[in-house]
PDB file of C-alpha atoms in Angstrom:
ATOM      1  CA  MET A  23     -26.607  56.813  42.184  1.00  0.00           C
ATOM      2  CA  LYS A  24     -23.532  55.063  43.529  1.00  0.00           C
ATOM      3  CA  GLY A  25     -25.572  51.875  43.808  1.00  0.00           C
ATOM      4  CA  ILE A  26     -26.540  52.068  40.136  1.00  0.00           C
ATOM      5  CA  LYS A  27     -22.909  52.618  39.094  1.00  0.00           C
ATOM      6  CA  ARG A  28     -21.788  49.672  41.162  1.00  0.00           C
ATOM      7  CA  SER A  29     -24.486  47.473  39.590  1.00  0.00           C
ATOM      8  CA  LEU A  30     -23.447  48.521  36.094  1.00  0.00           C
ATOM      9  CA  MET A  31     -19.788  47.859  36.851  1.00  0.00           C
ATOM     10  CA  ALA A  32     -20.625  44.467  38.297  1.00  0.00           C
ATOM     11  CA  GLY A  33     -22.676  43.614  35.199  1.00  0.00           C
ATOM     12  CA  LEU A  34     -19.877  44.633  32.838  1.00  0.00           C
ATOM     13  CA  LEU A  35     -17.360  42.667  34.885  1.00  0.00           C
ATOM     14  CA  ALA A  36     -19.597  39.578  34.767  1.00  0.00           C
ATOM     15  CA  CYS A  37     -20.008  39.884  30.973  1.00  0.00           C
ATOM     16  CA  ALA A  38     -16.265  40.265  30.490  1.00  0.00           C
ATOM     17  CA  THR A  39     -15.610  37.254  32.685  1.00  0.00           C
ATOM     18  CA  PHE A  40     -18.186  35.181  30.780  1.00  0.00           C
ATOM     19  CA  ASN A  41     -16.728  36.153  27.389  1.00  0.00           C
ATOM     20  CA  ALA A  42     -13.225  35.353  28.527  1.00  0.00           C
ATOM     21  CA  GLN A  43     -14.337  31.955  29.736  1.00  0.00           C
ATOM     22  CA  ALA A  44     -16.300  31.323  26.528  1.00  0.00           C
ATOM     23  CA  GLU A  45     -13.193  31.996  24.444  1.00  0.00           C
ATOM     24  CA  GLU A  46     -10.968  29.671  26.463  1.00  0.00           C
ATOM     25  CA  VAL A  47     -10.843  26.951  23.786  1.00  0.00           C
ATOM     26  CA  SER A  48      -7.551  25.233  23.101  1.00  0.00           C
ATOM     27  CA  PRO A  49      -6.138  26.297  19.725  1.00  0.00           C
ATOM     28  CA  PHE A  50      -4.885  22.755  19.090  1.00  0.00           C
ATOM     29  CA  GLU A  51      -7.127  19.771  18.455  1.00  0.00           C
ATOM     30  CA  TYR A  52      -6.497  16.271  17.173  1.00  0.00           C
ATOM     31  CA  GLY A  53      -8.530  13.111  16.956  1.00  0.00           C
ATOM     32  CA  LEU A  54     -10.314  10.464  14.942  1.00  0.00           C
ATOM     33  CA  ASN A  55     -12.770  10.733  12.094  1.00  0.00           C
ATOM     34  CA  ALA A  56     -15.080   8.368  10.237  1.00  0.00           C
ATOM     35  CA  ALA A  57     -17.238   9.041   7.194  1.00  0.00           C
ATOM     36  CA  LEU A  58     -19.477   7.487   4.570  1.00  0.00           C
ATOM     37  CA  SER A  59     -17.978   8.207   1.160  1.00  0.00           C
ATOM     38  CA  VAL A  60     -19.230   7.959  -2.421  1.00  0.00           C
ATOM     39  CA  SER A  61     -17.212   8.543  -5.587  1.00  0.00           C
ATOM     40  CA  SER A  62     -17.788   8.744  -9.316  1.00  0.00           C
ATOM     41  CA  ALA A  63     -16.107   9.328 -12.668  1.00  0.00           C
ATOM     42  CA  LYS A  64     -15.672  12.718 -14.312  1.00  0.00           C
ATOM     43  CA  GLY A  65     -13.754  14.312 -17.153  1.00  0.00           C
ATOM     44  CA  TYR A  66     -13.899  11.323 -19.502  1.00  0.00           C
ATOM     45  CA  GLY A  67     -15.294  13.345 -22.404  1.00  0.00           C
ATOM     46  CA  ASP A  68     -18.151  12.939 -24.867  1.00  0.00           C
ATOM     47  CA  ASP A  69     -16.131  10.744 -27.255  1.00  0.00           C
ATOM     48  CA  VAL A  70     -16.155   7.691 -24.980  1.00  0.00           C
ATOM     49  CA  LYS A  71     -18.574   5.096 -26.360  1.00  0.00           C
ATOM     50  CA  PHE A  72     -19.751   1.544 -25.914  1.00  0.00           C
ATOM     51  CA  GLY A  73     -20.273   0.564 -29.528  1.00  0.00           C
ATOM     52  CA  SER A  74     -22.386   3.388 -30.952  1.00  0.00           C
ATOM     53  CA  LYS A  75     -23.737   4.613 -27.589  1.00  0.00           C
ATOM     54  CA  LYS A  76     -22.134   7.184 -25.345  1.00  0.00           C
ATOM     55  CA  ALA A  77     -20.806   6.419 -21.893  1.00  0.00           C
ATOM     56  CA  ASP A  78     -22.383   7.847 -18.752  1.00  0.00           C
ATOM     57  CA  SER A  79     -21.551   7.936 -15.046  1.00  0.00           C
ATOM     58  CA  SER A  80     -23.731   8.014 -11.953  1.00  0.00           C
ATOM     59  CA  LEU A  81     -23.009  10.761  -9.420  1.00  0.00           C
ATOM     60  CA  ILE A  82     -23.330   8.363  -6.483  1.00  0.00           C
ATOM     61  CA  GLY A  83     -21.362   5.133  -6.497  1.00  0.00           C
ATOM     62  CA  HIS A  84     -18.835   2.957  -4.692  1.00  0.00           C
ATOM     63  CA  PRO A  85     -19.978   3.585  -1.092  1.00  0.00           C
ATOM     64  CA  TRP A  86     -17.401   3.049   1.624  1.00  0.00           C
ATOM     65  CA  VAL A  87     -16.829   3.764   5.304  1.00  0.00           C
ATOM     66  CA  ALA A  88     -13.586   5.728   5.549  1.00  0.00           C
ATOM     67  CA  ALA A  89     -11.646   6.197   8.786  1.00  0.00           C
ATOM     68  CA  GLY A  90      -8.622   8.221   9.768  1.00  0.00           C
ATOM     69  CA  LEU A  91      -6.875  10.865  11.865  1.00  0.00           C
ATOM     70  CA  TYR A  92      -6.825  14.644  11.870  1.00  0.00           C
ATOM     71  CA  ALA A  93      -5.039  17.537  13.543  1.00  0.00           C
ATOM     72  CA  GLU A  94      -5.822  21.246  13.559  1.00  0.00           C
ATOM     73  CA  TYR A  95      -4.246  24.397  14.977  1.00  0.00           C
ATOM     74  CA  ALA A  96      -5.884  27.828  15.200  1.00  0.00           C
ATOM     75  CA  PHE A  97      -3.233  30.545  15.074  1.00  0.00           C
ATOM     76  CA  ALA A  98      -5.963  33.216  15.301  1.00  0.00           C
ATOM     77  CA  ASP A  99      -9.530  33.367  16.585  1.00  0.00           C
ATOM     78  CA  GLN A 100     -10.966  32.835  13.099  1.00  0.00           C
ATOM     79  CA  VAL A 101      -8.136  31.249  11.091  1.00  0.00           C
ATOM     80  CA  GLY A 102      -6.321  27.936  11.381  1.00  0.00           C
ATOM     81  CA  LEU A 103      -4.418  25.186   9.581  1.00  0.00           C
ATOM     82  CA  GLY A 104      -5.101  21.457   9.585  1.00  0.00           C
ATOM     83  CA  ILE A 105      -4.169  18.097   8.120  1.00  0.00           C
ATOM     84  CA  ASP A 106      -6.120  14.866   7.844  1.00  0.00           C
ATOM     85  CA  LEU A 107      -5.359  11.342   6.698  1.00  0.00           C
ATOM     86  CA  ARG A 108      -7.875   8.637   5.785  1.00  0.00           C
ATOM     87  CA  TYR A 109      -7.940   5.105   4.449  1.00  0.00           C
ATOM     88  CA  MET A 110     -10.463   5.164   1.617  1.00  0.00           C
ATOM     89  CA  LYS A 111     -11.971   3.324  -1.296  1.00  0.00           C
ATOM     90  CA  GLN A 112     -12.410   5.350  -4.479  1.00  0.00           C
ATOM     91  CA  GLY A 113     -13.952   4.247  -7.739  1.00  0.00           C
ATOM     92  CA  ALA A 114     -15.085   5.377 -11.168  1.00  0.00           C
ATOM     93  CA  THR A 115     -17.663   3.511 -13.257  1.00  0.00           C
ATOM     94  CA  LEU A 116     -18.844   4.195 -16.798  1.00  0.00           C
ATOM     95  CA  LYS A 117     -21.956   2.593 -18.280  1.00  0.00           C
ATOM     96  CA  GLU A 118     -23.705   2.653 -21.600  1.00  0.00           C
ATOM     97  CA  THR A 119     -26.104   5.594 -21.832  1.00  0.00           C
ATOM     98  CA  GLU A 120     -29.771   4.700 -21.576  1.00  0.00           C
ATOM     99  CA  GLU A 121     -31.757   5.750 -24.640  1.00  0.00           C
ATOM    100  CA  ASN A 122     -35.558   5.768 -24.447  1.00  0.00           C
ATOM    101  CA  SER A 123     -36.580   5.752 -28.078  1.00  0.00           C
ATOM    102  CA  ASN A 124     -39.691   3.587 -27.683  1.00  0.00           C
ATOM    103  CA  ALA A 125     -41.356   1.085 -25.377  1.00  0.00           C
ATOM    104  CA  ASN A 126     -39.833  -1.946 -27.114  1.00  0.00           C
ATOM    105  CA  ASN A 127     -36.343  -0.575 -26.750  1.00  0.00           C
ATOM    106  CA  GLN A 128     -37.022   0.196 -23.080  1.00  0.00           C
ATOM    107  CA  SER A 129     -38.183  -3.371 -22.471  1.00  0.00           C
ATOM    108  CA  SER A 130     -35.250  -4.961 -24.259  1.00  0.00           C
ATOM    109  CA  SER A 131     -32.687  -2.694 -22.565  1.00  0.00           C
ATOM    110  CA  SER A 132     -34.092  -3.374 -19.110  1.00  0.00           C
ATOM    111  CA  ASN A 133     -33.750  -7.125 -19.633  1.00  0.00           C
ATOM    112  CA  ALA A 134     -30.170  -6.913 -20.923  1.00  0.00           C
ATOM    113  CA  THR A 135     -27.103  -6.108 -18.883  1.00  0.00           C
ATOM    114  CA  LYS A 136     -25.620  -2.843 -20.064  1.00  0.00           C
ATOM    115  CA  PRO A 137     -21.878  -2.732 -20.832  1.00  0.00           C
ATOM    116  CA  SER A 138     -19.799  -1.093 -18.109  1.00  0.00           C
ATOM    117  CA  ILE A 139     -16.230  -0.542 -16.962  1.00  0.00           C
ATOM    118  CA  SER A 140     -14.886   0.290 -13.511  1.00  0.00           C
ATOM    119  CA  MET A 141     -11.630   1.284 -11.865  1.00  0.00           C
ATOM    120  CA  VAL A 142     -11.622   0.911  -8.071  1.00  0.00           C
ATOM    121  CA  SER A 143      -8.742   1.460  -5.663  1.00  0.00           C
ATOM    122  CA  HIS A 144      -7.998   1.325  -1.952  1.00  0.00           C
ATOM    123  CA  GLY A 145      -5.517   3.847  -0.636  1.00  0.00           C
ATOM    124  CA  VAL A 146      -4.690   6.824   1.547  1.00  0.00           C
ATOM    125  CA  ASN A 147      -6.382  10.188   1.050  1.00  0.00           C
ATOM    126  CA  GLY A 148      -4.842  13.164   2.831  1.00  0.00           C
ATOM    127  CA  ALA A 149      -5.369  16.905   2.878  1.00  0.00           C
ATOM    128  CA  VAL A 150      -3.613  20.079   4.003  1.00  0.00           C
ATOM    129  CA  ARG A 151      -6.278  22.652   4.874  1.00  0.00           C
ATOM    130  CA  LEU A 152      -6.808  26.310   5.607  1.00  0.00           C
ATOM    131  CA  PHE A 153      -9.670  26.801   8.071  1.00  0.00           C
ATOM    132  CA  TRP A 154     -11.968  29.758   8.648  1.00  0.00           C
ATOM    133  CA  TYR A 155     -14.137  29.945  11.789  1.00  0.00           C
ATOM    134  CA  PRO A 156     -16.928  32.487  11.017  1.00  0.00           C
ATOM    135  CA  LEU A 157     -18.309  32.339  14.570  1.00  0.00           C
ATOM    136  CA  GLY A 158     -14.940  32.291  16.287  1.00  0.00           C
ATOM    137  CA  ARG A 159     -13.819  29.503  18.636  1.00  0.00           C
ATOM    138  CA  GLN A 160     -16.163  29.771  21.605  1.00  0.00           C
ATOM    139  CA  GLU A 161     -16.793  26.748  23.777  1.00  0.00           C
ATOM    140  CA  GLU A 162     -20.353  27.706  24.651  1.00  0.00           C
ATOM    141  CA  ALA A 163     -21.397  28.513  21.070  1.00  0.00           C
ATOM    142  CA  GLY A 164     -19.556  25.727  19.252  1.00  0.00           C
ATOM    143  CA  MET A 165     -17.541  26.220  16.093  1.00  0.00           C
ATOM    144  CA  LEU A 166     -18.589  26.512  12.470  1.00  0.00           C
ATOM    145  CA  LYS A 167     -15.756  25.452  10.156  1.00  0.00           C
ATOM    146  CA  VAL A 168     -15.213  26.306   6.503  1.00  0.00           C
ATOM    147  CA  SER A 169     -12.126  24.877   4.833  1.00  0.00           C
ATOM    148  CA  VAL A 170     -10.320  24.586   1.498  1.00  0.00           C
ATOM    149  CA  GLY A 171      -7.241  22.516   0.893  1.00  0.00           C
ATOM    150  CA  VAL A 172      -5.021  20.392  -1.322  1.00  0.00           C
ATOM    151  CA  ALA A 173      -5.816  16.663  -1.284  1.00  0.00           C
ATOM    152  CA  PRO A 174      -3.362  13.991  -2.516  1.00  0.00           C
ATOM    153  CA  TYR A 175      -4.414  10.370  -2.944  1.00  0.00           C
ATOM    154  CA  ILE A 176      -2.078   7.351  -3.110  1.00  0.00           C
ATOM    155  CA  PRO A 177      -3.655   4.025  -4.120  1.00  0.00           C
ATOM    156  CA  PHE A 178      -2.333   0.792  -2.645  1.00  0.00           C
ATOM    157  CA  LYS A 179      -4.274  -1.593  -4.865  1.00  0.00           C
ATOM    158  CA  THR A 180      -6.317  -0.959  -8.011  1.00  0.00           C
ATOM    159  CA  THR A 181      -8.863  -3.322  -9.534  1.00  0.00           C
ATOM    160  CA  CYS A 182     -10.325  -2.917 -13.015  1.00  0.00           C
ATOM    161  CA  THR A 183     -13.523  -4.615 -14.157  1.00  0.00           C
ATOM    162  CA  GLU A 184     -15.382  -4.881 -17.440  1.00  0.00           C
ATOM    163  CA  ASP A 185     -19.037  -5.931 -17.403  1.00  0.00           C
ATOM    164  CA  SER A 186     -18.585  -6.769 -13.682  1.00  0.00           C
ATOM    165  CA  LYS A 187     -15.728  -9.187 -14.437  1.00  0.00           C
ATOM    166  CA  ASP A 188     -12.209  -8.626 -13.117  1.00  0.00           C
ATOM    167  CA  ILE A 189      -9.582  -7.788 -15.714  1.00  0.00           C
ATOM    168  CA  ASN A 190      -6.244  -9.570 -15.554  1.00  0.00           C
ATOM    169  CA  LEU A 191      -3.768  -6.716 -15.312  1.00  0.00           C
ATOM    170  CA  ASP A 192      -0.442  -7.663 -16.873  1.00  0.00           C
ATOM    171  CA  ASP A 193       2.635  -5.465 -16.609  1.00  0.00           C
ATOM    172  CA  THR A 194       1.676  -3.430 -19.687  1.00  0.00           C
ATOM    173  CA  LYS A 195      -1.804  -2.663 -18.358  1.00  0.00           C
ATOM    174  CA  LYS A 196      -0.521  -1.861 -14.878  1.00  0.00           C
ATOM    175  CA  LYS A 197       1.737   0.803 -16.365  1.00  0.00           C
ATOM    176  CA  GLU A 198      -1.384   2.511 -17.761  1.00  0.00           C
ATOM    177  CA  ILE A 199      -2.765   3.115 -14.246  1.00  0.00           C
ATOM    178  CA  SER A 200      -1.642   6.219 -12.395  1.00  0.00           C
ATOM    179  CA  GLY A 201      -0.125   5.664  -8.944  1.00  0.00           C
ATOM    180  CA  PHE A 202      -0.899   9.151  -7.642  1.00  0.00           C
ATOM    181  CA  ASP A 203      -3.724  11.684  -7.739  1.00  0.00           C
ATOM    182  CA  LEU A 204      -4.070  15.262  -6.562  1.00  0.00           C
ATOM    183  CA  GLY A 205      -7.111  17.443  -6.099  1.00  0.00           C
ATOM    184  CA  VAL A 206      -8.744  20.294  -4.261  1.00  0.00           C
ATOM    185  CA  SER A 207     -10.920  19.712  -1.209  1.00  0.00           C
ATOM    186  CA  GLY A 208     -13.725  21.712   0.372  1.00  0.00           C
ATOM    187  CA  LEU A 209     -15.140  21.111   3.851  1.00  0.00           C
ATOM    188  CA  LEU A 210     -18.058  22.434   5.875  1.00  0.00           C
ATOM    189  CA  GLY A 211     -18.302  21.331   9.491  1.00  0.00           C
ATOM    190  CA  TYR A 212     -19.598  22.116  12.959  1.00  0.00           C
ATOM    191  CA  GLN A 213     -17.838  21.252  16.208  1.00  0.00           C
ATOM    192  CA  PHE A 214     -19.692  20.848  19.503  1.00  0.00           C
ATOM    193  CA  THR A 215     -16.707  22.014  21.510  1.00  0.00           C
ATOM    194  CA  SER A 216     -18.196  21.215  24.916  1.00  0.00           C
ATOM    195  CA  ILE A 217     -18.285  17.479  24.101  1.00  0.00           C
ATOM    196  CA  GLY A 218     -15.565  17.298  21.427  1.00  0.00           C
ATOM    197  CA  LEU A 219     -17.854  15.866  18.733  1.00  0.00           C
ATOM    198  CA  GLY A 220     -18.077  17.284  15.225  1.00  0.00           C
ATOM    199  CA  ILE A 221     -19.933  16.687  11.969  1.00  0.00           C
ATOM    200  CA  GLU A 222     -18.629  17.506   8.510  1.00  0.00           C
ATOM    201  CA  LEU A 223     -19.375  17.443   4.800  1.00  0.00           C
ATOM    202  CA  LYS A 224     -16.435  17.133   2.411  1.00  0.00           C
ATOM    203  CA  TYR A 225     -16.022  17.212  -1.358  1.00  0.00           C
ATOM    204  CA  ASP A 226     -12.829  16.346  -3.251  1.00  0.00           C
ATOM    205  CA  TRP A 227     -12.331  17.162  -6.926  1.00  0.00           C
ATOM    206  CA  PHE A 228      -9.296  15.369  -8.377  1.00  0.00           C
ATOM    207  CA  PHE A 229      -7.793  16.836 -11.519  1.00  0.00           C
ATOM    208  CA  MET A 230      -5.225  14.208 -12.551  1.00  0.00           C
ATOM    209  CA  ASN A 231      -5.839  11.497 -15.129  1.00  0.00           C
ATOM    210  CA  LYS A 232      -6.219   7.957 -13.783  1.00  0.00           C
ATOM    211  CA  LEU A 233      -4.869   6.629 -17.067  1.00  0.00           C
ATOM    212  CA  LYS A 234      -1.201   6.989 -18.008  1.00  0.00           C
ATOM    213  CA  ILE A 235      -1.295   6.833 -21.803  1.00  0.00           C
ATOM    214  CA  GLU A 236       1.423   8.027 -24.119  1.00  0.00           C
ATOM    215  CA  GLU A 237       0.418  10.636 -26.659  1.00  0.00           C
ATOM    216  CA  GLY A 238      -0.986   9.085 -29.822  1.00  0.00           C
ATOM    217  CA  LYS A 239      -1.673   5.716 -28.179  1.00  0.00           C
ATOM    218  CA  ASN A 240      -4.874   4.112 -26.845  1.00  0.00           C
ATOM    219  CA  GLN A 241      -5.443   2.421 -23.509  1.00  0.00           C
ATOM    220  CA  THR A 242      -5.436  -1.385 -23.570  1.00  0.00           C
ATOM    221  CA  ILE A 243      -7.169  -2.101 -20.251  1.00  0.00           C
ATOM    222  CA  TYR A 244     -10.768  -1.934 -21.504  1.00  0.00           C
ATOM    223  CA  SER A 245     -11.690  -3.542 -24.820  1.00  0.00           C
ATOM    224  CA  SER A 246     -15.399  -2.611 -24.853  1.00  0.00           C
ATOM    225  CA  THR A 247     -14.889   1.166 -24.973  1.00  0.00           C
ATOM    226  CA  ALA A 248     -13.633   3.491 -27.677  1.00  0.00           C
ATOM    227  CA  GLY A 249     -12.230   6.977 -27.227  1.00  0.00           C
ATOM    228  CA  LEU A 250     -11.266   6.597 -23.561  1.00  0.00           C
ATOM    229  CA  LYS A 251      -8.242   8.843 -23.081  1.00  0.00           C
ATOM    230  CA  GLU A 252      -8.941  10.416 -19.695  1.00  0.00           C
ATOM    231  CA  LEU A 253     -10.650   9.277 -16.518  1.00  0.00           C
ATOM    232  CA  GLY A 254     -10.975  11.571 -13.522  1.00  0.00           C
ATOM    233  CA  LEU A 255     -12.616  11.141 -10.138  1.00  0.00           C
ATOM    234  CA  GLN A 256     -14.667  13.096  -7.605  1.00  0.00           C
ATOM    235  CA  CYS A 257     -15.541  12.088  -4.069  1.00  0.00           C
ATOM    236  CA  ALA A 258     -18.000  13.271  -1.403  1.00  0.00           C
ATOM    237  CA  THR A 259     -18.197  12.276   2.273  1.00  0.00           C
ATOM    238  CA  ILE A 260     -20.412  12.905   5.265  1.00  0.00           C
ATOM    239  CA  GLY A 261     -18.938  12.024   8.613  1.00  0.00           C
ATOM    240  CA  ILE A 262     -18.150  12.684  12.244  1.00  0.00           C
ATOM    241  CA  ASN A 263     -14.980  13.397  14.191  1.00  0.00           C
ATOM    242  CA  TYR A 264     -13.975  13.375  17.829  1.00  0.00           C
ATOM    243  CA  ASN A 265     -11.448  15.779  19.332  1.00  0.00           C
ATOM    244  CA  LEU A 266      -9.292  13.731  21.705  1.00  0.00           C
ATOM    245  CA  ALA A 267      -7.777  16.933  23.119  1.00  0.00           C
ATOM    246  CA  SER A 268     -11.158  17.694  24.703  1.00  0.00           C
ATOM    247  CA  LEU A 269     -10.584  14.801  27.107  1.00  0.00           C
ATOM    248  CA  PHE A 270      -7.672  16.685  28.681  1.00  0.00           C
ATOM    249  CA  SER A 271      -9.188  20.166  28.730  1.00  0.00           C
ATOM    250  CA  GLU A 272     -10.408  21.582  31.997  1.00  0.00           C
TER     251      GLU A 272
END
């Protein structure tokens, strides 16, 4: 009987030791990230037209490889805070809606270049995030990360095109382009804590207008569109990150 009790005690002690070791993950991590991003226009409204035809936007456009830094601190086993900063390209393109009335129209529209406008910028995209770790922060099991945050974007340079041709932006037109954007960001990721490598999916929904137009006035940047008062942007990325702190962990 004593032998059985000793075996049970030894087993419980081993389990406790294993769990303690499994939970010995540093609460602080920092490192590098890289991601493939796509962005598209949103919120422009149904009144935007090219001639008599409505404008439309593709969900996937303006691909770019974004790179940056991140830092994260877990102040509890399942909750943490983080920040990240990336250099990114973001863009919004509107094209004339395709209308399939008959075969002749389909043939003629496929041979002609459809009117389009674009606004593309290079800048810095950051985020302040609240993290939730549903599985905890165990080194052996890895970490599942769910995050929401606030994401500002500051463009360094903005280029506008119409029918794939660059628009000469004078001082008046430059004043119609917003120099700041703000949105909400969602992230789903998984960290292989034993090797420091992580994968993540991220979606940013920006709610500010890219066009700065006074009330009662029309934008002057694009001449081929009518009814363009607002132009928003959304962005999605899939990427990887590496926790540099894992290099110094025991």
